[in-house]
Every structure is written in C-alpha cells, then in structure tokens.
Short mmCIF file of N, CA and C in Angstrom, two decimals:
data_model
loop_
_atom_site.label_atom_id
_atom_site.label_comp_id
_atom_site.label_asym_id
_atom_site.label_seq_id
_atom_site.Cartn_x
_atom_site.Cartn_y
_atom_site.Cartn_z
N UNK A 247 70.95 113.94 135.19
CA UNK A 247 71.24 113.04 134.09
C UNK A 247 72.65 113.30 133.58
N UNK A 248 73.35 112.23 133.28
CA UNK A 248 74.74 112.34 132.86
C UNK A 248 74.83 112.84 131.42
N UNK A 249 75.74 113.77 131.20
CA UNK A 249 75.98 114.30 129.86
C UNK A 249 76.73 113.23 129.05
N UNK A 250 76.21 112.86 127.85
CA UNK A 250 76.89 111.83 127.06
C UNK A 250 78.31 112.20 126.68
N UNK A 251 78.63 113.49 126.68
CA UNK A 251 79.98 113.91 126.32
C UNK A 251 80.99 113.57 127.41
N UNK A 252 80.51 113.31 128.63
CA UNK A 252 81.42 113.03 129.74
C UNK A 252 81.66 111.55 129.96
N UNK A 253 81.08 110.69 129.17
CA UNK A 253 81.30 109.27 129.37
C UNK A 253 81.99 108.66 128.16
N UNK A 254 82.72 107.63 128.39
CA UNK A 254 83.40 106.91 127.32
C UNK A 254 82.40 105.93 126.72
N UNK A 255 82.12 106.06 125.45
CA UNK A 255 81.15 105.19 124.80
C UNK A 255 81.76 103.86 124.41
N UNK A 256 80.91 102.87 124.22
CA UNK A 256 81.38 101.55 123.78
C UNK A 256 81.84 101.62 122.34
N UNK A 257 81.05 102.27 121.50
CA UNK A 257 81.39 102.32 120.08
C UNK A 257 82.22 103.54 119.70
N UNK A 258 81.99 104.65 120.36
CA UNK A 258 82.68 105.87 119.97
C UNK A 258 83.58 106.35 121.10
N UNK A 259 84.76 106.86 120.75
CA UNK A 259 85.59 107.47 121.77
C UNK A 259 84.91 108.73 122.31
N UNK A 260 85.38 109.20 123.41
CA UNK A 260 84.74 110.29 124.13
C UNK A 260 84.51 111.52 123.26
N UNK A 261 85.47 111.93 122.48
CA UNK A 261 85.35 113.20 121.77
C UNK A 261 84.49 113.15 120.52
N UNK A 262 83.92 111.99 120.18
CA UNK A 262 83.04 111.92 119.02
C UNK A 262 81.66 112.48 119.35
N UNK A 263 81.25 112.40 120.61
CA UNK A 263 79.94 112.91 120.99
C UNK A 263 79.86 114.40 120.70
N UNK A 264 78.74 114.83 120.19
CA UNK A 264 78.56 116.24 119.87
C UNK A 264 78.61 117.07 121.14
N UNK A 265 79.14 118.23 121.02
CA UNK A 265 79.17 119.15 122.14
C UNK A 265 80.43 119.04 122.98
N UNK A 266 81.35 118.17 122.66
CA UNK A 266 82.57 118.08 123.45
C UNK A 266 83.52 119.19 123.04
N UNK A 267 84.38 119.52 123.95
CA UNK A 267 85.34 120.59 123.70
C UNK A 267 86.76 120.04 123.58
N UNK A 268 86.90 118.72 123.46
CA UNK A 268 88.24 118.15 123.40
C UNK A 268 88.93 118.54 122.10
N UNK A 269 90.25 118.72 122.19
CA UNK A 269 91.00 119.13 121.02
C UNK A 269 91.65 117.96 120.31
N UNK A 270 91.71 116.81 120.95
CA UNK A 270 92.31 115.65 120.31
C UNK A 270 91.28 114.53 120.26
N UNK A 271 91.54 113.60 119.40
CA UNK A 271 90.61 112.49 119.20
C UNK A 271 91.29 111.20 119.60
N UNK A 272 90.60 110.41 120.39
CA UNK A 272 91.10 109.09 120.74
C UNK A 272 90.70 108.15 119.62
N UNK A 273 91.68 107.71 118.84
CA UNK A 273 91.39 106.87 117.68
C UNK A 273 91.29 105.39 118.03
N UNK A 274 91.02 105.08 119.28
CA UNK A 274 90.96 103.68 119.68
C UNK A 274 89.53 103.15 119.73
N UNK A 275 88.53 103.96 119.45
CA UNK A 275 87.14 103.52 119.50
C UNK A 275 86.85 102.45 118.46
N UNK A 276 85.94 101.57 118.79
CA UNK A 276 85.59 100.46 117.90
C UNK A 276 85.00 100.97 116.59
N UNK A 277 84.13 101.97 116.66
CA UNK A 277 83.52 102.50 115.43
C UNK A 277 84.58 103.14 114.54
N UNK A 278 85.50 103.88 115.14
CA UNK A 278 86.57 104.49 114.36
C UNK A 278 87.39 103.42 113.65
N UNK A 279 87.74 102.37 114.37
CA UNK A 279 88.54 101.30 113.78
C UNK A 279 87.80 100.62 112.63
N UNK A 280 86.50 100.41 112.79
CA UNK A 280 85.70 99.79 111.72
C UNK A 280 85.63 100.71 110.50
N UNK A 281 85.41 101.98 110.73
CA UNK A 281 85.30 102.93 109.62
C UNK A 281 86.64 103.04 108.90
N UNK A 282 87.73 103.08 109.66
CA UNK A 282 89.05 103.16 109.04
C UNK A 282 89.35 101.90 108.23
N UNK A 283 89.01 100.74 108.76
CA UNK A 283 89.22 99.48 108.03
C UNK A 283 88.36 99.44 106.77
N UNK A 284 87.11 99.87 106.89
CA UNK A 284 86.23 99.91 105.72
C UNK A 284 86.80 100.82 104.65
N UNK A 285 87.27 102.00 105.06
CA UNK A 285 87.84 102.95 104.11
C UNK A 285 89.09 102.36 103.44
N UNK A 286 89.90 101.66 104.19
CA UNK A 286 91.13 101.07 103.64
C UNK A 286 90.83 99.94 102.67
N UNK A 287 89.97 99.00 103.08
CA UNK A 287 89.69 97.85 102.22
C UNK A 287 88.82 98.21 101.02
N UNK A 288 87.91 99.14 101.20
CA UNK A 288 87.07 99.57 100.08
C UNK A 288 87.91 100.25 99.01
N UNK A 289 89.01 100.88 99.42
CA UNK A 289 89.89 101.55 98.46
C UNK A 289 90.42 100.58 97.41
N UNK A 290 90.73 99.35 97.80
CA UNK A 290 91.22 98.35 96.84
C UNK A 290 90.15 98.06 95.78
N UNK A 291 88.91 97.92 96.22
CA UNK A 291 87.82 97.64 95.28
C UNK A 291 87.56 98.83 94.36
N UNK A 292 87.61 100.03 94.93
CA UNK A 292 87.40 101.24 94.12
C UNK A 292 88.48 101.37 93.06
N UNK A 293 89.73 101.20 93.46
CA UNK A 293 90.83 101.30 92.50
C UNK A 293 90.72 100.24 91.41
N UNK A 294 90.43 99.02 91.81
CA UNK A 294 90.29 97.95 90.81
C UNK A 294 89.14 98.25 89.86
N UNK A 295 88.03 98.73 90.38
CA UNK A 295 86.87 99.01 89.53
C UNK A 295 87.13 100.20 88.62
N UNK A 296 87.82 101.23 89.12
CA UNK A 296 88.15 102.37 88.27
C UNK A 296 89.13 101.98 87.17
N UNK A 297 90.12 101.18 87.51
CA UNK A 297 91.06 100.71 86.48
C UNK A 297 90.32 99.91 85.43
N UNK A 298 89.42 99.04 85.87
CA UNK A 298 88.62 98.23 84.95
C UNK A 298 87.73 99.11 84.07
N UNK A 299 87.10 100.12 84.66
CA UNK A 299 86.21 101.02 83.90
C UNK A 299 86.99 101.83 82.88
N UNK A 300 88.15 102.34 83.28
CA UNK A 300 88.98 103.13 82.34
C UNK A 300 89.49 102.23 81.22
N UNK A 301 89.97 101.05 81.55
CA UNK A 301 90.46 100.12 80.52
C UNK A 301 89.33 99.73 79.56
N UNK A 302 88.16 99.45 80.09
CA UNK A 302 87.01 99.10 79.26
C UNK A 302 86.63 100.26 78.33
N UNK A 303 86.64 101.48 78.88
CA UNK A 303 86.30 102.65 78.07
C UNK A 303 87.35 102.90 76.99
N UNK A 304 88.62 102.74 77.33
CA UNK A 304 89.68 102.93 76.33
C UNK A 304 89.58 101.89 75.22
N UNK A 305 89.30 100.64 75.59
CA UNK A 305 89.16 99.59 74.56
C UNK A 305 87.94 99.85 73.69
N UNK A 306 86.86 100.32 74.29
CA UNK A 306 85.67 100.63 73.51
C UNK A 306 85.87 101.83 72.60
N UNK A 307 86.56 102.85 73.11
CA UNK A 307 86.81 104.07 72.35
C UNK A 307 87.78 103.80 71.20
N UNK A 308 88.90 103.18 71.50
CA UNK A 308 89.91 102.91 70.47
C UNK A 308 89.48 101.80 69.51
N UNK A 309 88.71 100.85 70.02
CA UNK A 309 88.27 99.73 69.20
C UNK A 309 86.98 100.00 68.45
N UNK A 310 86.44 101.22 68.61
CA UNK A 310 85.20 101.63 67.93
C UNK A 310 84.07 100.62 68.18
N UNK A 311 83.92 100.20 69.43
CA UNK A 311 82.88 99.24 69.79
C UNK A 311 81.59 99.97 70.13
N UNK A 312 80.51 99.22 70.18
CA UNK A 312 79.22 99.76 70.60
C UNK A 312 79.15 99.79 72.12
N UNK A 313 78.59 100.87 72.63
CA UNK A 313 78.39 101.01 74.08
C UNK A 313 77.15 100.22 74.46
N UNK A 314 77.32 99.19 75.26
CA UNK A 314 76.19 98.33 75.62
C UNK A 314 75.69 98.65 77.02
N UNK A 315 74.39 98.50 77.19
CA UNK A 315 73.79 98.74 78.50
C UNK A 315 74.09 97.61 79.47
N UNK A 316 74.29 96.42 78.95
CA UNK A 316 74.50 95.27 79.82
C UNK A 316 75.90 95.23 80.41
N UNK A 317 76.90 95.66 79.65
CA UNK A 317 78.27 95.56 80.14
C UNK A 317 78.86 96.93 80.44
N UNK A 318 78.97 97.77 79.45
CA UNK A 318 79.69 99.04 79.58
C UNK A 318 79.03 99.99 80.57
N UNK A 319 77.72 100.10 80.49
CA UNK A 319 77.00 100.98 81.42
C UNK A 319 77.18 100.49 82.85
N UNK A 320 77.05 99.20 83.05
CA UNK A 320 77.15 98.65 84.41
C UNK A 320 78.55 98.79 84.99
N UNK A 321 79.56 98.61 84.17
CA UNK A 321 80.94 98.75 84.66
C UNK A 321 81.18 100.18 85.12
N UNK A 322 80.83 101.15 84.29
CA UNK A 322 81.07 102.54 84.65
C UNK A 322 80.18 103.00 85.80
N UNK A 323 78.95 102.51 85.85
CA UNK A 323 78.05 102.86 86.95
C UNK A 323 78.54 102.27 88.27
N UNK A 324 78.99 101.03 88.25
CA UNK A 324 79.49 100.40 89.47
C UNK A 324 80.72 101.13 89.98
N UNK A 325 81.60 101.57 89.07
CA UNK A 325 82.78 102.35 89.48
C UNK A 325 82.35 103.68 90.10
N UNK A 326 81.34 104.31 89.51
CA UNK A 326 80.82 105.57 90.05
C UNK A 326 80.24 105.37 91.44
N UNK A 327 79.42 104.35 91.62
CA UNK A 327 78.78 104.10 92.91
C UNK A 327 79.82 103.78 93.99
N UNK A 328 80.76 102.90 93.67
CA UNK A 328 81.81 102.57 94.65
C UNK A 328 82.64 103.81 95.01
N UNK A 329 82.92 104.66 94.03
CA UNK A 329 83.68 105.88 94.30
C UNK A 329 82.93 106.79 95.26
N UNK A 330 81.64 106.92 95.06
CA UNK A 330 80.84 107.78 95.94
C UNK A 330 80.73 107.19 97.35
N UNK A 331 80.59 105.89 97.45
CA UNK A 331 80.55 105.26 98.77
C UNK A 331 81.87 105.49 99.49
N UNK A 332 82.97 105.32 98.77
CA UNK A 332 84.30 105.55 99.36
C UNK A 332 84.43 107.00 99.81
N UNK A 333 83.91 107.93 99.03
CA UNK A 333 83.96 109.34 99.42
C UNK A 333 83.19 109.58 100.71
N UNK A 334 81.99 109.01 100.82
CA UNK A 334 81.19 109.20 102.03
C UNK A 334 81.87 108.60 103.26
N UNK A 335 82.43 107.42 103.11
CA UNK A 335 83.15 106.79 104.23
C UNK A 335 84.38 107.64 104.58
N UNK A 336 85.07 108.13 103.57
CA UNK A 336 86.24 108.98 103.81
C UNK A 336 85.90 110.28 104.49
N UNK A 337 84.79 110.90 104.11
CA UNK A 337 84.37 112.14 104.77
C UNK A 337 84.00 111.89 106.23
N UNK A 338 83.32 110.79 106.48
CA UNK A 338 83.00 110.43 107.86
C UNK A 338 84.28 110.25 108.66
N UNK A 339 85.22 109.54 108.11
CA UNK A 339 86.51 109.30 108.77
C UNK A 339 87.26 110.62 108.98
N UNK A 340 87.20 111.50 108.01
CA UNK A 340 87.87 112.79 108.09
C UNK A 340 87.40 113.60 109.29
N UNK A 341 86.10 113.56 109.56
CA UNK A 341 85.56 114.38 110.64
C UNK A 341 85.63 113.72 112.01
N UNK A 342 85.83 112.40 112.08
CA UNK A 342 85.95 111.77 113.40
C UNK A 342 87.39 111.42 113.74
N UNK A 343 88.28 111.50 112.78
CA UNK A 343 89.67 111.11 112.99
C UNK A 343 90.48 112.27 113.57
N UNK A 344 91.43 111.92 114.40
CA UNK A 344 92.34 112.92 114.93
C UNK A 344 93.33 113.42 113.91
N UNK A 345 93.50 112.71 112.81
CA UNK A 345 94.45 113.15 111.78
C UNK A 345 93.75 113.85 110.62
N UNK A 346 92.47 114.11 110.74
CA UNK A 346 91.72 114.81 109.70
C UNK A 346 91.45 116.25 110.10
N UNK A 347 90.19 116.59 110.17
CA UNK A 347 89.76 117.95 110.47
C UNK A 347 90.25 118.40 111.85
N UNK A 348 90.26 117.50 112.81
CA UNK A 348 90.69 117.85 114.17
C UNK A 348 92.17 118.23 114.21
N UNK A 349 92.98 117.65 113.34
CA UNK A 349 94.40 118.02 113.28
C UNK A 349 94.55 119.46 112.83
N UNK A 350 93.74 119.87 111.87
CA UNK A 350 93.79 121.26 111.41
C UNK A 350 93.33 122.20 112.51
N UNK A 351 92.25 121.82 113.22
CA UNK A 351 91.75 122.65 114.32
C UNK A 351 92.78 122.78 115.43
N UNK A 352 93.44 121.70 115.75
CA UNK A 352 94.38 121.68 116.86
C UNK A 352 95.70 122.35 116.52
N UNK A 353 96.29 121.96 115.41
CA UNK A 353 97.63 122.42 115.06
C UNK A 353 97.65 123.62 114.12
N UNK A 354 96.57 123.85 113.41
CA UNK A 354 96.58 124.88 112.38
C UNK A 354 97.32 124.40 111.16
N UNK A 355 97.17 125.09 110.07
CA UNK A 355 97.81 124.66 108.83
C UNK A 355 99.33 124.73 108.93
N UNK A 356 99.85 125.67 109.69
CA UNK A 356 101.30 125.81 109.80
C UNK A 356 101.94 124.75 110.66
N UNK A 357 101.17 124.08 111.51
CA UNK A 357 101.72 123.08 112.41
C UNK A 357 101.75 121.67 111.85
N UNK A 358 101.29 121.50 110.63
CA UNK A 358 101.23 120.16 110.04
C UNK A 358 102.52 119.86 109.27
N UNK A 359 103.12 118.71 109.54
CA UNK A 359 104.26 118.29 108.73
C UNK A 359 103.72 117.70 107.42
N UNK A 360 104.59 117.25 106.54
CA UNK A 360 104.14 116.81 105.22
C UNK A 360 103.22 115.59 105.29
N UNK A 361 103.50 114.65 106.19
CA UNK A 361 102.65 113.46 106.32
C UNK A 361 101.27 113.83 106.87
N UNK A 362 101.25 114.71 107.86
CA UNK A 362 99.97 115.15 108.44
C UNK A 362 99.18 115.98 107.43
N UNK A 363 99.89 116.82 106.66
CA UNK A 363 99.21 117.63 105.65
C UNK A 363 98.59 116.76 104.56
N UNK A 364 99.28 115.67 104.21
CA UNK A 364 98.73 114.73 103.22
C UNK A 364 97.40 114.18 103.70
N UNK A 365 97.34 113.74 104.96
CA UNK A 365 96.11 113.15 105.49
C UNK A 365 95.02 114.18 105.76
N UNK A 366 95.41 115.35 106.24
CA UNK A 366 94.42 116.34 106.66
C UNK A 366 93.93 117.24 105.53
N UNK A 367 94.75 117.44 104.51
CA UNK A 367 94.38 118.40 103.46
C UNK A 367 94.43 117.79 102.06
N UNK A 368 95.59 117.32 101.65
CA UNK A 368 95.78 116.92 100.26
C UNK A 368 94.95 115.70 99.86
N UNK A 369 94.97 114.66 100.67
CA UNK A 369 94.23 113.43 100.36
C UNK A 369 92.72 113.69 100.23
N UNK A 370 92.09 114.31 101.22
CA UNK A 370 90.64 114.49 101.09
C UNK A 370 90.24 115.43 99.96
N UNK A 371 90.91 116.55 99.82
CA UNK A 371 90.47 117.52 98.83
C UNK A 371 90.79 117.09 97.40
N UNK A 372 91.91 116.44 97.19
CA UNK A 372 92.23 115.92 95.86
C UNK A 372 91.24 114.82 95.48
N UNK A 373 90.87 113.98 96.44
CA UNK A 373 89.92 112.91 96.14
C UNK A 373 88.51 113.43 95.91
N UNK A 374 88.14 114.51 96.58
CA UNK A 374 86.84 115.14 96.28
C UNK A 374 86.83 115.63 94.84
N UNK A 375 87.90 116.27 94.42
CA UNK A 375 88.00 116.73 93.02
C UNK A 375 87.93 115.54 92.07
N UNK A 376 88.61 114.45 92.42
CA UNK A 376 88.60 113.25 91.57
C UNK A 376 87.19 112.69 91.43
N UNK A 377 86.44 112.62 92.52
CA UNK A 377 85.08 112.09 92.47
C UNK A 377 84.17 113.03 91.68
N UNK A 378 84.39 114.32 91.80
CA UNK A 378 83.61 115.28 90.99
C UNK A 378 83.89 115.04 89.51
N UNK A 379 85.14 114.84 89.13
CA UNK A 379 85.48 114.57 87.73
C UNK A 379 84.87 113.26 87.24
N UNK A 380 84.90 112.23 88.07
CA UNK A 380 84.27 110.96 87.70
C UNK A 380 82.77 111.16 87.49
N UNK A 381 82.15 111.94 88.35
CA UNK A 381 80.72 112.22 88.23
C UNK A 381 80.42 113.01 86.96
N UNK A 382 81.28 113.96 86.62
CA UNK A 382 81.11 114.72 85.38
C UNK A 382 81.23 113.79 84.18
N UNK A 383 82.19 112.88 84.21
CA UNK A 383 82.34 111.91 83.12
C UNK A 383 81.10 111.05 82.96
N UNK A 384 80.51 110.61 84.07
CA UNK A 384 79.28 109.82 84.02
C UNK A 384 78.12 110.65 83.44
N UNK A 385 77.98 111.89 83.92
CA UNK A 385 76.89 112.75 83.44
C UNK A 385 77.04 113.09 81.97
N UNK A 386 78.27 113.36 81.55
CA UNK A 386 78.50 113.69 80.14
C UNK A 386 78.20 112.51 79.23
N UNK A 387 78.57 111.31 79.65
CA UNK A 387 78.37 110.15 78.77
C UNK A 387 76.89 109.92 78.50
N UNK A 388 76.04 110.29 79.46
CA UNK A 388 74.60 110.09 79.28
C UNK A 388 74.01 111.02 78.22
N UNK A 389 74.67 112.13 77.94
CA UNK A 389 74.16 113.10 76.98
C UNK A 389 74.45 112.72 75.54
N UNK A 390 75.38 111.81 75.35
CA UNK A 390 75.78 111.43 73.99
C UNK A 390 75.01 110.22 73.51
N UNK A 391 74.77 110.19 72.21
CA UNK A 391 74.12 109.03 71.59
C UNK A 391 75.16 108.11 70.94
N UNK A 392 76.28 108.69 70.50
CA UNK A 392 77.31 107.92 69.82
C UNK A 392 78.17 107.17 70.83
N UNK A 393 78.44 105.91 70.55
CA UNK A 393 79.23 105.08 71.46
C UNK A 393 80.64 105.64 71.66
N UNK A 394 81.24 106.14 70.58
CA UNK A 394 82.60 106.66 70.68
C UNK A 394 82.69 107.81 71.68
N UNK A 395 81.72 108.71 71.65
CA UNK A 395 81.73 109.84 72.59
C UNK A 395 81.46 109.40 74.02
N UNK A 396 80.61 108.38 74.18
CA UNK A 396 80.34 107.85 75.52
C UNK A 396 81.62 107.27 76.12
N UNK A 397 82.30 106.42 75.35
CA UNK A 397 83.54 105.82 75.82
C UNK A 397 84.60 106.88 76.09
N UNK A 398 84.69 107.87 75.21
CA UNK A 398 85.69 108.93 75.36
C UNK A 398 85.47 109.72 76.65
N UNK A 399 84.23 110.06 76.94
CA UNK A 399 83.91 110.81 78.15
C UNK A 399 84.29 110.03 79.40
N UNK A 400 83.93 108.76 79.42
CA UNK A 400 84.27 107.93 80.58
C UNK A 400 85.77 107.73 80.69
N UNK A 401 86.44 107.45 79.58
CA UNK A 401 87.88 107.21 79.61
C UNK A 401 88.63 108.43 80.12
N UNK A 402 88.29 109.61 79.63
CA UNK A 402 89.02 110.82 80.01
C UNK A 402 88.74 111.21 81.45
N UNK A 403 87.48 111.35 81.82
CA UNK A 403 87.16 111.84 83.16
C UNK A 403 87.44 110.81 84.25
N UNK A 404 87.10 109.56 84.02
CA UNK A 404 87.43 108.52 85.00
C UNK A 404 88.94 108.36 85.09
N UNK A 405 89.63 108.49 83.95
CA UNK A 405 91.09 108.36 83.94
C UNK A 405 91.77 109.46 84.73
N UNK A 406 91.33 110.70 84.54
CA UNK A 406 91.90 111.81 85.31
C UNK A 406 91.59 111.63 86.80
N UNK A 407 90.37 111.22 87.10
CA UNK A 407 90.00 110.96 88.49
C UNK A 407 90.87 109.88 89.11
N UNK A 408 91.12 108.83 88.36
CA UNK A 408 91.96 107.73 88.85
C UNK A 408 93.38 108.21 89.11
N UNK A 409 93.93 109.00 88.21
CA UNK A 409 95.29 109.53 88.40
C UNK A 409 95.35 110.42 89.64
N UNK A 410 94.34 111.26 89.84
CA UNK A 410 94.31 112.11 91.04
C UNK A 410 94.24 111.27 92.31
N UNK A 411 93.40 110.25 92.30
CA UNK A 411 93.29 109.38 93.48
C UNK A 411 94.62 108.69 93.76
N UNK A 412 95.24 108.15 92.72
CA UNK A 412 96.53 107.47 92.91
C UNK A 412 97.62 108.42 93.40
N UNK A 413 97.53 109.69 93.02
CA UNK A 413 98.56 110.65 93.41
C UNK A 413 98.51 111.01 94.89
N UNK A 414 97.38 110.82 95.54
CA UNK A 414 97.24 111.24 96.93
C UNK A 414 96.89 110.11 97.89
N UNK A 415 97.16 108.89 97.50
CA UNK A 415 96.99 107.77 98.44
C UNK A 415 98.15 107.82 99.43
N UNK A 416 97.87 107.70 100.72
CA UNK A 416 98.98 107.65 101.69
C UNK A 416 99.67 106.28 101.63
N UNK A 417 100.55 106.12 100.65
CA UNK A 417 101.18 104.83 100.38
C UNK A 417 101.94 104.29 101.58
N UNK A 418 102.51 105.17 102.39
CA UNK A 418 103.25 104.74 103.57
C UNK A 418 102.37 104.01 104.57
N UNK A 419 101.11 104.37 104.65
CA UNK A 419 100.19 103.68 105.56
C UNK A 419 99.70 102.37 104.97
N UNK A 420 99.63 102.30 103.65
CA UNK A 420 99.16 101.07 103.01
C UNK A 420 100.20 99.97 103.11
N UNK A 421 101.46 100.32 102.85
CA UNK A 421 102.50 99.31 102.78
C UNK A 421 103.58 99.47 103.84
N UNK A 422 103.46 100.51 104.67
CA UNK A 422 104.53 100.79 105.62
C UNK A 422 104.31 100.26 106.99
#
C-alpha cells in the first residue's frame, strides 16, 4: 500500500501529510490557498467588527448609556467570535505554511530576516496576546452589573487588542 506522504494530494501539498520529513512546504496546494484567502479576507471583517465594538463601547462609556443585550452585547460578542475564528484559521495557516512554523524549523530564529520574522514569530504571537486580551475584556464585562463598567472593560481590552493586531499586520502583503 502506498504511503500517503509519498504522493501529491489534490487538496494538500505533499508535506502537509503527517509523517513527512520534508523541510519546506509547497504553498501551491488548493487547501493552503483557500485557508490563506480565508485568513486574509476574514481579517477585514474582524478589524471592522473590532473597530465597531470599540467605538460602540467608548460611546456607551463616555455617553453614560445603558448596556443593552440586544445591541451592545451582540456587537461585542460578534467581535469576540470573529476574532477567535480568525485566530483558529491563522493557527492552522501557521502550521501548514512554509513561512510559519516550518520557517523556524528550517532556518532557525537566527536565519529569519525581518519580513520572515514578522510572519513566523511577531504576527502570530502578538495576535494570540491580542485575542487573549479581547477574551479577558469579554469575561470581565460579564462580571459587572453597572453599564459604565461593562463598556469600560470592553473599550479598554478590545481597544488594546485592536492596537496589537494593527501593529503586527503584514501590511506589505495586504497592499504590496
């Protein structure tokens, strides 16, 4: 019986199969391209939703508005859910991409130039921290009864998370 690691798959490039010993990743596979496109396009929705959630929380906090379950809760929850989906897609991409974990395995940390280091180290780990902060903001807001504290928690933690995400987007790949 043929070892799946020795054949080129329709959806996955050869080195995606478990058990392969290849040091580089062929990024031409259909699944890789779909995951990369999903990660890229989903980023626009995540950023828009986070900006909307932070703006809504700031207006509620500064305007001393009531935190409503119909609007405010849904906006912040949708931003949280989209952020987590983006994180999962990004982690999947990180482990199947040649410019993610495999770049560190192949070149080592000293062999990465600044652009490669951004993709292999800074972008994923900074965004993990950002999603953790967004999750903390969501969890904290649930503990408060006062609307002002709910809005404040979401505004601060989602805002810091948004700034971290914006700081480590590979802008050259988006617009270059």
